[in-house]
PDB file of C-alpha atoms in Angstrom:
ATOM      1  CA  MET C   1      17.978 -23.616  -2.358  1.00  0.00           C
ATOM      2  CA  SER C   2      18.539 -21.499  -5.449  1.00  0.00           C
ATOM      3  CA  LEU C   3      18.653 -24.571  -7.668  1.00  0.00           C
ATOM      4  CA  ARG C   4      15.387 -25.847  -6.244  1.00  0.00           C
ATOM      5  CA  TYR C   5      13.836 -22.428  -6.790  1.00  0.00           C
ATOM      6  CA  TYR C   6      15.156 -22.383 -10.349  1.00  0.00           C
ATOM      7  CA  GLU C   7      13.651 -25.797 -11.083  1.00  0.00           C
ATOM      8  CA  THR C   8      10.316 -24.707  -9.626  1.00  0.00           C
ATOM      9  CA  PHE C   9      10.434 -21.535 -11.689  1.00  0.00           C
ATOM     10  CA  GLN C  10      11.190 -23.458 -14.892  1.00  0.00           C
ATOM     11  CA  TYR C  11       8.412 -25.936 -14.116  1.00  0.00           C
ATOM     12  CA  LYS C  12       5.860 -23.229 -13.410  1.00  0.00           C
ATOM     13  CA  ASN C  13       6.998 -21.217 -16.390  1.00  0.00           C
ATOM     14  CA  SER C  14       6.556 -24.089 -18.850  1.00  0.00           C
ATOM     15  CA  LEU C  15       3.157 -25.130 -17.466  1.00  0.00           C
ATOM     16  CA  ASP C  16       1.536 -21.818 -16.616  1.00  0.00           C
ATOM     17  CA  PHE C  17       2.822 -19.334 -19.139  1.00  0.00           C
ATOM     18  CA  THR C  18       0.237 -20.184 -21.802  1.00  0.00           C
ATOM     19  CA  HIS C  19      -2.447 -19.648 -19.210  1.00  0.00           C
ATOM     20  CA  LEU C  20      -0.822 -16.372 -18.192  1.00  0.00           C
ATOM     21  CA  GLN C  21      -0.794 -15.220 -21.793  1.00  0.00           C
ATOM     22  CA  VAL C  22      -4.546 -15.688 -21.948  1.00  0.00           C
ATOM     23  CA  LYS C  23      -5.219 -14.208 -18.528  1.00  0.00           C
ATOM     24  CA  PHE C  24      -3.096 -11.065 -18.539  1.00  0.00           C
ATOM     25  CA  SER C  25      -3.026  -7.967 -20.689  1.00  0.00           C
ATOM     26  CA  GLU C  26      -0.122  -7.159 -22.998  1.00  0.00           C
ATOM     27  CA  VAL C  27       1.465  -4.761 -20.514  1.00  0.00           C
ATOM     28  CA  GLN C  28       1.227  -7.284 -17.699  1.00  0.00           C
ATOM     29  CA  LYS C  29       2.708  -9.986 -19.925  1.00  0.00           C
ATOM     30  CA  LYS C  30       5.694  -7.765 -20.714  1.00  0.00           C
ATOM     31  CA  LYS C  31       6.227  -7.177 -16.986  1.00  0.00           C
ATOM     32  CA  ILE C  32       6.071 -10.924 -16.334  1.00  0.00           C
ATOM     33  CA  ILE C  33       8.529 -11.658 -19.153  1.00  0.00           C
ATOM     34  CA  ASN C  34      10.922  -9.019 -17.802  1.00  0.00           C
ATOM     35  CA  GLU C  35      10.669 -10.496 -14.316  1.00  0.00           C
ATOM     36  CA  CYS C  36      11.392 -13.953 -15.715  1.00  0.00           C
ATOM     37  CA  ILE C  37      14.472 -12.624 -17.519  1.00  0.00           C
ATOM     38  CA  ASN C  38      15.640 -10.839 -14.374  1.00  0.00           C
ATOM     39  CA  ILE C  39      15.180 -14.001 -12.299  1.00  0.00           C
ATOM     40  CA  ASN C  40      17.191 -16.012 -14.819  1.00  0.00           C
ATOM     41  CA  ILE C  41      19.978 -13.430 -14.831  1.00  0.00           C
ATOM     42  CA  PHE C  42      20.002 -13.306 -11.031  1.00  0.00           C
ATOM     43  CA  ILE C  43      20.171 -17.097 -10.739  1.00  0.00           C
ATOM     44  CA  THR C  44      22.965 -17.237 -13.308  1.00  0.00           C
ATOM     45  CA  ILE C  45      24.956 -14.728 -11.252  1.00  0.00           C
ATOM     46  CA  VAL C  46      24.257 -16.590  -8.002  1.00  0.00           C
ATOM     47  CA  LYS C  47      25.516 -19.853  -9.472  1.00  0.00           C
TER      48      LYS C  47
END
């Protein structure tokens, strides 16, 4: 479950992040980046 979620996250991150950079403001981008980092840390701990 967590691995599948991680793969989906990586997939979405690589495809959509450029679009997100265009779409969102600087503050929103920083929040998204922080969330991505937190998700990666969480998944690393769960593994």
